[in-house]
mmCIF file of C-alpha atoms and ligand atoms in Angstrom:
data_model
loop_
_atom_site.group_PDB
_atom_site.id
_atom_site.type_symbol
_atom_site.label_atom_id
_atom_site.label_comp_id
_atom_site.label_asym_id
_atom_site.label_seq_id
_atom_site.Cartn_x
_atom_site.Cartn_y
_atom_site.Cartn_z
ATOM 1 C CA MET A 1 6.574 -13.837 56.568
ATOM 2 C CA ARG A 2 5.395 -11.148 58.914
ATOM 3 C CA PHE A 3 6.856 -7.679 59.327
ATOM 4 C CA ASP A 4 5.969 -5.541 62.345
ATOM 5 C CA ILE A 5 7.006 -1.928 61.833
ATOM 6 C CA PHE A 6 7.121 0.552 64.720
ATOM 7 C CA THR A 7 6.984 4.173 63.611
ATOM 8 C CA LEU A 8 5.724 7.647 64.422
ATOM 9 C CA PHE A 9 4.688 8.019 60.773
ATOM 10 C CA PRO A 10 2.673 4.972 59.663
ATOM 11 C CA GLU A 11 1.158 7.040 56.836
ATOM 12 C CA MET A 12 4.546 7.113 55.064
ATOM 13 C CA PHE A 13 4.237 3.430 54.129
ATOM 14 C CA ALA A 14 0.994 3.466 52.135
ATOM 15 C CA GLY A 15 2.560 4.277 48.751
ATOM 16 C CA PRO A 16 5.503 1.839 48.678
ATOM 17 C CA PHE A 17 3.539 -1.021 50.238
ATOM 18 C CA GLY A 18 0.409 -0.431 48.149
ATOM 19 C CA ALA A 19 1.930 -1.178 44.746
ATOM 20 C CA SER A 20 3.898 -3.725 42.753
ATOM 21 C CA ILE A 21 5.572 -6.751 44.316
ATOM 22 C CA ILE A 22 5.037 -5.919 47.980
ATOM 23 C CA HIS A 23 1.363 -5.284 47.317
ATOM 24 C CA ARG A 24 1.043 -8.569 45.439
ATOM 25 C CA ALA A 25 2.924 -10.512 48.121
ATOM 26 C CA GLN A 26 0.406 -9.258 50.681
ATOM 27 C CA GLU A 27 -2.550 -10.088 48.433
ATOM 28 C CA MET A 28 -1.141 -13.618 48.006
ATOM 29 C CA GLY A 29 -0.943 -13.967 51.788
ATOM 30 C CA ARG A 30 2.806 -14.533 51.469
ATOM 31 C CA VAL A 31 3.629 -11.418 53.473
ATOM 32 C CA GLN A 32 1.814 -9.655 56.241
ATOM 33 C CA ILE A 33 2.812 -6.138 57.264
ATOM 34 C CA ALA A 34 1.582 -4.669 60.544
ATOM 35 C CA LEU A 35 2.220 -0.960 61.118
ATOM 36 C CA HIS A 36 2.318 0.077 64.777
ATOM 37 C CA ASP A 37 1.997 3.753 65.656
ATOM 38 C CA ILE A 38 4.419 4.346 68.536
ATOM 39 C CA ARG A 39 2.432 7.404 69.592
ATOM 40 C CA ALA A 40 -0.555 5.196 70.380
ATOM 41 C CA TYR A 41 1.533 3.659 73.189
ATOM 42 C CA ALA A 42 2.441 6.969 74.859
ATOM 43 C CA THR A 43 0.709 7.179 78.213
ATOM 44 C CA ASP A 44 0.911 10.840 79.235
ATOM 45 C CA LYS A 45 -1.833 13.268 78.292
ATOM 46 C CA HIS A 46 0.220 14.969 75.565
ATOM 47 C CA ARG A 47 1.170 11.614 74.035
ATOM 48 C CA MET A 48 4.835 12.518 74.183
ATOM 49 C CA THR A 49 7.206 10.211 72.348
ATOM 50 C CA ASP A 50 10.392 12.268 72.658
ATOM 51 C CA ASP A 51 12.109 14.408 75.256
ATOM 52 C CA THR A 52 15.228 16.533 75.771
ATOM 53 C CA PRO A 53 18.520 14.681 76.315
ATOM 54 C CA TYR A 54 19.934 14.224 79.809
ATOM 55 C CA GLY A 55 23.211 16.092 80.007
ATOM 56 C CA GLY A 56 21.981 18.821 77.704
ATOM 57 C CA GLY A 57 22.746 19.438 74.080
ATOM 58 C CA GLY A 58 20.432 19.967 71.161
ATOM 59 C CA GLY A 59 17.767 17.777 69.637
ATOM 60 C CA MET A 60 15.275 15.364 71.065
ATOM 61 C CA VAL A 61 15.561 11.730 72.056
ATOM 62 C CA MET A 62 12.836 9.127 71.562
ATOM 63 C CA LYS A 63 11.508 7.978 74.932
ATOM 64 C CA PRO A 64 11.855 4.308 75.844
ATOM 65 C CA GLU A 65 8.397 3.607 77.357
ATOM 66 C CA PRO A 66 6.217 3.876 74.207
ATOM 67 C CA ILE A 67 8.707 1.866 72.141
ATOM 68 C CA PHE A 68 8.936 -0.936 74.724
ATOM 69 C CA ALA A 69 5.131 -0.955 75.112
ATOM 70 C CA ALA A 70 4.531 -1.122 71.344
ATOM 71 C CA VAL A 71 7.064 -3.898 70.691
ATOM 72 C CA GLU A 72 6.049 -5.950 73.731
ATOM 73 C CA SER A 73 2.406 -5.689 72.797
ATOM 74 C CA ALA A 74 3.143 -6.949 69.272
ATOM 75 C CA LEU A 75 5.305 -9.785 70.621
ATOM 76 C CA ARG A 76 2.502 -10.878 72.962
ATOM 77 C CA ALA A 77 -0.015 -11.034 70.110
ATOM 78 C CA GLU A 78 0.408 -14.364 68.321
ATOM 79 C CA PRO A 79 0.889 -13.735 64.594
ATOM 80 C CA PRO A 80 -1.624 -15.621 62.425
ATOM 81 C CA ALA A 81 -0.401 -18.616 60.421
ATOM 82 C CA MET A 82 0.977 -17.554 57.074
ATOM 83 C CA ALA A 83 0.453 -19.025 53.635
ATOM 84 C CA GLY A 84 3.422 -20.354 51.711
ATOM 85 C CA PRO A 85 5.831 -23.259 51.977
ATOM 86 C CA ALA A 86 6.721 -24.448 55.464
ATOM 87 C CA ARG A 87 10.173 -23.270 56.492
ATOM 88 C CA THR A 88 12.768 -25.438 58.099
ATOM 89 C CA GLY A 89 15.821 -24.664 60.165
ATOM 90 C CA VAL A 90 17.188 -21.216 60.784
ATOM 91 C CA SER A 91 14.170 -19.363 62.220
ATOM 92 C CA LEU A 92 15.044 -18.688 65.853
ATOM 93 C CA GLN A 93 13.847 -15.793 67.970
ATOM 94 C CA SER A 94 12.307 -13.064 65.821
ATOM 95 C CA PRO A 95 14.902 -10.304 65.375
ATOM 96 C CA VAL A 96 13.980 -6.896 66.813
ATOM 97 C CA ILE A 97 15.870 -4.555 64.511
ATOM 98 C CA LEU A 98 16.584 -0.887 65.098
ATOM 99 C CA LEU A 99 17.160 1.127 61.915
ATOM 100 C CA THR A 100 20.053 3.449 62.615
ATOM 101 C CA PRO A 101 23.093 4.818 60.773
ATOM 102 C CA GLN A 102 25.137 3.149 63.540
ATOM 103 C CA GLY A 103 23.970 -0.355 62.620
ATOM 104 C CA ARG A 104 25.692 -3.043 60.560
ATOM 105 C CA ARG A 105 25.521 -2.308 56.846
ATOM 106 C CA PHE A 106 22.539 -3.785 54.974
ATOM 107 C CA THR A 107 23.692 -5.940 52.048
ATOM 108 C CA GLN A 108 22.193 -8.675 49.885
ATOM 109 C CA ALA A 109 23.730 -11.232 52.267
ATOM 110 C CA VAL A 110 21.934 -9.585 55.208
ATOM 111 C CA ALA A 111 18.684 -9.576 53.191
ATOM 112 C CA GLN A 112 19.107 -13.332 52.653
ATOM 113 C CA GLU A 113 19.827 -13.894 56.325
ATOM 114 C CA LEU A 114 16.711 -11.928 57.362
ATOM 115 C CA ALA A 115 14.538 -13.714 54.778
ATOM 116 C CA ALA A 116 15.107 -16.972 56.699
ATOM 117 C CA HIS A 117 13.031 -15.697 59.629
ATOM 118 C CA GLU A 118 9.248 -16.042 59.935
ATOM 119 C CA ARG A 119 8.926 -12.624 61.477
ATOM 120 C CA LEU A 120 10.927 -9.391 61.674
ATOM 121 C CA LEU A 121 10.243 -6.449 63.963
ATOM 122 C CA LEU A 122 11.581 -3.138 62.654
ATOM 123 C CA ILE A 123 11.868 -0.043 64.855
ATOM 124 C CA CYS A 124 12.160 3.267 63.003
ATOM 125 C CA GLY A 125 14.250 5.778 64.935
ATOM 126 C CA ARG A 126 13.664 9.541 64.587
ATOM 127 C CA TYR A 127 15.074 12.780 65.915
ATOM 128 C CA GLU A 128 18.593 12.759 67.329
ATOM 129 C CA GLY A 129 18.277 9.181 68.402
ATOM 130 C CA VAL A 130 16.607 6.646 70.612
ATOM 131 C CA ASP A 131 17.093 6.235 74.361
ATOM 132 C CA GLU A 132 20.044 3.870 74.817
ATOM 133 C CA ARG A 133 17.964 1.463 76.952
ATOM 134 C CA VAL A 134 16.013 0.530 73.827
ATOM 135 C CA ARG A 135 19.261 -0.624 72.217
ATOM 136 C CA GLU A 136 20.480 -2.349 75.331
ATOM 137 C CA HIS A 137 17.371 -4.206 76.442
ATOM 138 C CA LEU A 138 14.892 -4.507 73.563
ATOM 139 C CA VAL A 139 16.746 -4.562 70.283
ATOM 140 C CA THR A 140 18.578 -7.677 69.049
ATOM 141 C CA ASP A 141 20.114 -6.186 65.891
ATOM 142 C CA GLU A 142 20.881 -2.745 64.425
ATOM 143 C CA VAL A 143 20.938 -2.131 60.692
ATOM 144 C CA SER A 144 22.025 0.807 58.538
ATOM 145 C CA VAL A 145 21.160 1.099 54.845
ATOM 146 C CA GLY A 146 24.311 3.087 54.083
ATOM 147 C CA ASP A 147 26.799 5.622 55.297
ATOM 148 C CA TYR A 148 24.536 8.652 55.157
ATOM 149 C CA VAL A 149 21.950 10.062 57.531
ATOM 150 C CA LEU A 150 18.244 10.031 56.696
ATOM 151 C CA SER A 151 15.556 11.819 58.702
ATOM 152 C CA GLY A 152 14.382 8.553 60.181
ATOM 153 C CA GLY A 153 14.278 4.795 59.896
ATOM 154 C CA GLU A 154 11.070 4.665 57.833
ATOM 155 C CA ILE A 155 12.685 4.620 54.391
ATOM 156 C CA PRO A 156 15.338 2.114 55.578
ATOM 157 C CA ALA A 157 12.487 -0.125 56.873
ATOM 158 C CA MET A 158 10.862 0.045 53.430
ATOM 159 C CA VAL A 159 14.199 -0.891 51.861
ATOM 160 C CA ILE A 160 14.472 -3.957 54.081
ATOM 161 C CA VAL A 161 10.873 -5.067 53.504
ATOM 162 C CA ASP A 162 11.361 -4.759 49.752
ATOM 163 C CA ALA A 163 14.725 -6.538 49.551
ATOM 164 C CA VAL A 164 13.568 -9.370 51.839
ATOM 165 C CA THR A 165 10.101 -9.840 50.306
ATOM 166 C CA ARG A 166 11.399 -10.387 46.780
ATOM 167 C CA LEU A 167 13.611 -13.212 48.086
ATOM 168 C CA LEU A 168 10.704 -15.183 49.575
ATOM 169 C CA PRO A 169 9.774 -18.317 47.637
ATOM 170 C CA GLY A 170 6.668 -17.739 45.513
ATOM 171 C CA VAL A 171 6.810 -13.930 45.509
ATOM 172 C CA LEU A 172 8.497 -13.460 42.134
ATOM 173 C CA GLY A 173 6.956 -15.553 39.358
ATOM 174 C CA ASP A 174 10.260 -17.124 38.310
ATOM 175 C CA PRO A 175 11.991 -18.956 41.203
ATOM 176 C CA ALA A 176 15.386 -18.315 39.533
ATOM 177 C CA ALA A 177 14.680 -14.586 39.160
ATOM 178 C CA THR A 178 16.804 -13.474 42.103
ATOM 179 C CA SER A 179 19.745 -15.842 41.619
ATOM 180 C CA ASN A 180 21.562 -13.682 39.026
ATOM 181 C CA ASP A 181 20.699 -10.328 40.626
ATOM 182 C CA SER A 182 23.510 -7.881 41.107
ATOM 183 C CA HIS A 183 25.144 -8.740 44.451
ATOM 184 C CA ALA A 184 23.393 -12.145 44.752
ATOM 185 C CA THR A 185 26.399 -13.782 43.087
ATOM 186 C CA GLY A 186 28.950 -11.433 44.595
ATOM 187 C CA LEU A 187 29.216 -9.701 41.188
ATOM 188 C CA LEU A 188 27.243 -6.992 39.425
ATOM 189 C CA GLU A 189 24.747 -8.350 36.944
ATOM 190 C CA TYR A 190 25.384 -8.628 33.176
ATOM 191 C CA ALA A 191 23.747 -6.267 30.651
ATOM 192 C CA HIS A 192 20.170 -6.973 29.527
ATOM 193 C CA TYR A 193 18.573 -6.403 26.119
ATOM 194 C CA THR A 194 15.105 -6.907 24.708
ATOM 195 C CA ARG A 195 13.413 -6.177 21.356
ATOM 196 C CA PRO A 196 13.967 -4.429 18.990
ATOM 197 C CA PRO A 197 17.210 -6.034 17.760
ATOM 198 C CA VAL A 198 18.350 -2.646 16.414
ATOM 199 C CA PHE A 199 17.270 0.608 18.091
ATOM 200 C CA ARG A 200 18.448 3.923 16.585
ATOM 201 C CA GLY A 201 21.236 2.033 14.902
ATOM 202 C CA TRP A 202 22.405 0.385 18.151
ATOM 203 C CA ALA A 203 22.374 -3.388 17.728
ATOM 204 C CA VAL A 204 21.925 -6.040 20.404
ATOM 205 C CA PRO A 205 25.147 -8.098 20.778
ATOM 206 C CA GLU A 206 25.091 -10.832 18.142
ATOM 207 C CA ILE A 207 25.778 -13.616 20.623
ATOM 208 C CA LEU A 208 22.426 -13.050 22.381
ATOM 209 C CA LEU A 209 20.567 -13.795 19.129
ATOM 210 C CA SER A 210 22.623 -16.921 18.400
ATOM 211 C CA GLY A 211 20.566 -19.435 20.371
ATOM 212 C CA ASN A 212 23.831 -20.934 21.686
ATOM 213 C CA HIS A 213 23.035 -21.123 25.383
ATOM 214 C CA ALA A 214 26.484 -22.183 26.551
ATOM 215 C CA GLU A 215 28.109 -19.284 24.689
ATOM 216 C CA ILE A 216 25.467 -16.866 26.002
ATOM 217 C CA ALA A 217 26.107 -18.006 29.577
ATOM 218 C CA ARG A 218 29.846 -17.512 29.057
ATOM 219 C CA TRP A 219 29.325 -14.047 27.554
ATOM 220 C CA ARG A 220 27.063 -13.025 30.452
ATOM 221 C CA ARG A 221 29.558 -14.233 33.009
ATOM 222 C CA GLN A 222 32.300 -12.221 31.326
ATOM 223 C CA GLN A 223 30.037 -9.162 31.165
ATOM 224 C CA ALA A 224 29.383 -9.476 34.884
ATOM 225 C CA LEU A 225 33.099 -9.789 35.608
ATOM 226 C CA ARG A 226 33.982 -6.837 33.375
ATOM 227 C CA ARG A 227 31.310 -4.634 34.919
ATOM 228 C CA THR A 228 32.284 -5.524 38.432
ATOM 229 C CA LEU A 229 35.924 -4.793 37.673
ATOM 230 C CA GLU A 230 35.044 -1.425 36.152
ATOM 231 C CA ARG A 231 32.515 -0.264 38.710
ATOM 232 C CA ARG A 232 33.069 -2.154 41.961
ATOM 233 C CA PRO A 233 36.508 -3.798 41.941
ATOM 234 C CA ASP A 234 36.223 -4.136 45.737
ATOM 235 C CA LEU A 235 33.569 -6.843 45.201
ATOM 236 C CA LEU A 236 35.975 -9.093 43.293
ATOM 237 C CA LYS A 237 38.001 -9.712 46.446
ATOM 238 C CA SER A 238 35.174 -11.666 48.057
ATOM 239 C CA ALA A 239 33.392 -13.051 44.948
ATOM 240 C CA GLU A 240 33.623 -16.774 44.202
ATOM 241 C CA LEU A 241 35.737 -16.944 41.054
ATOM 242 C CA THR A 242 36.507 -19.994 38.923
ATOM 243 C CA PRO A 243 39.886 -20.475 37.214
ATOM 244 C CA ALA A 244 38.169 -19.435 33.942
ATOM 245 C CA ASP A 245 36.909 -16.233 35.635
ATOM 246 C CA ARG A 246 40.414 -15.441 36.827
ATOM 247 C CA ALA A 247 41.889 -16.101 33.397
ATOM 248 C CA PHE A 248 39.334 -13.742 31.844
ATOM 249 C CA LEU A 249 40.027 -11.035 34.430
ATOM 250 C CA GLU A 250 43.732 -11.309 33.675
ATOM 251 C CA THR A 251 42.997 -10.458 30.029
ATOM 252 C CA LEU A 252 41.507 -7.224 31.441
ATOM 253 C CA SER A 253 44.748 -6.756 33.380
ATOM 254 C CA TYR A 254 43.155 -7.479 36.768
ATOM 255 C CA LYS A 255 45.646 -9.058 39.157
HETATM 256 N N1 LIG B 301 18.154 6.362 60.119
HETATM 257 C C1 LIG B 301 18.758 7.477 59.654
HETATM 258 N N2 LIG B 301 19.693 7.189 58.743
HETATM 259 C C2 LIG B 301 19.696 5.836 58.600
HETATM 260 C C3 LIG B 301 20.459 4.925 57.833
HETATM 261 N N3 LIG B 301 21.411 5.327 56.994
HETATM 262 N N4 LIG B 301 20.188 3.613 57.965
HETATM 263 C C4 LIG B 301 19.241 3.179 58.810
HETATM 264 N N5 LIG B 301 18.494 4.002 59.581
HETATM 265 C C5 LIG B 301 18.723 5.304 59.484
#
């Protein structure tokens, strides 16, 4: 999978992309990340990337020309063949995504949808906004990481790269590792424990030490249901629930 990121601050990405899973995915050749400095595509002598808004008002607006030039130049350059299993189906035109608080909300389902593409192009907005012609004629999708305003799209782009990369086959050691994640199943994940069996007098639930895998699976499912009910009851409305799940929720007085 290839990510092309368009930003005025490429130096922001070194830390998050230089460690842990994203670093390893790049080393494995599973992921390639190209950072494109929008300023390098400004043509005037001051290398201007923003300007005052037509119609007045405060703030600055990112100019369209350098953004179009940067994205079009990346689209013209053929990305090198990537390592990893051949993909089938889904991958159509590479999405050109603008990170903006006005976009559709990023969720685990959106991460899964984006992970089906071979290539994603991510444009990081800054200042008051981006000239509307970028949205109208260059961008194919707009994504927000939540209902709050950040100083730019760089951190949201990192969020997307992280959430998508860990879903790619071969990136996490255990292929089943993401299937029980919070949100992957529509529920929050069950509680986890590791050694020691008793820590400061607090014991690990007996059932987890029992070796009875069917009972453990049942307990975990009920934990996930209980947690979701307590913390995010809104998620239960769209989660896939079995009759046994519903019966359990009723014991917790969920209707
Ligand atoms: N840019 C500023 N705030 C943002 C948000 N919440 N999501 C995506 N991009 C943004």
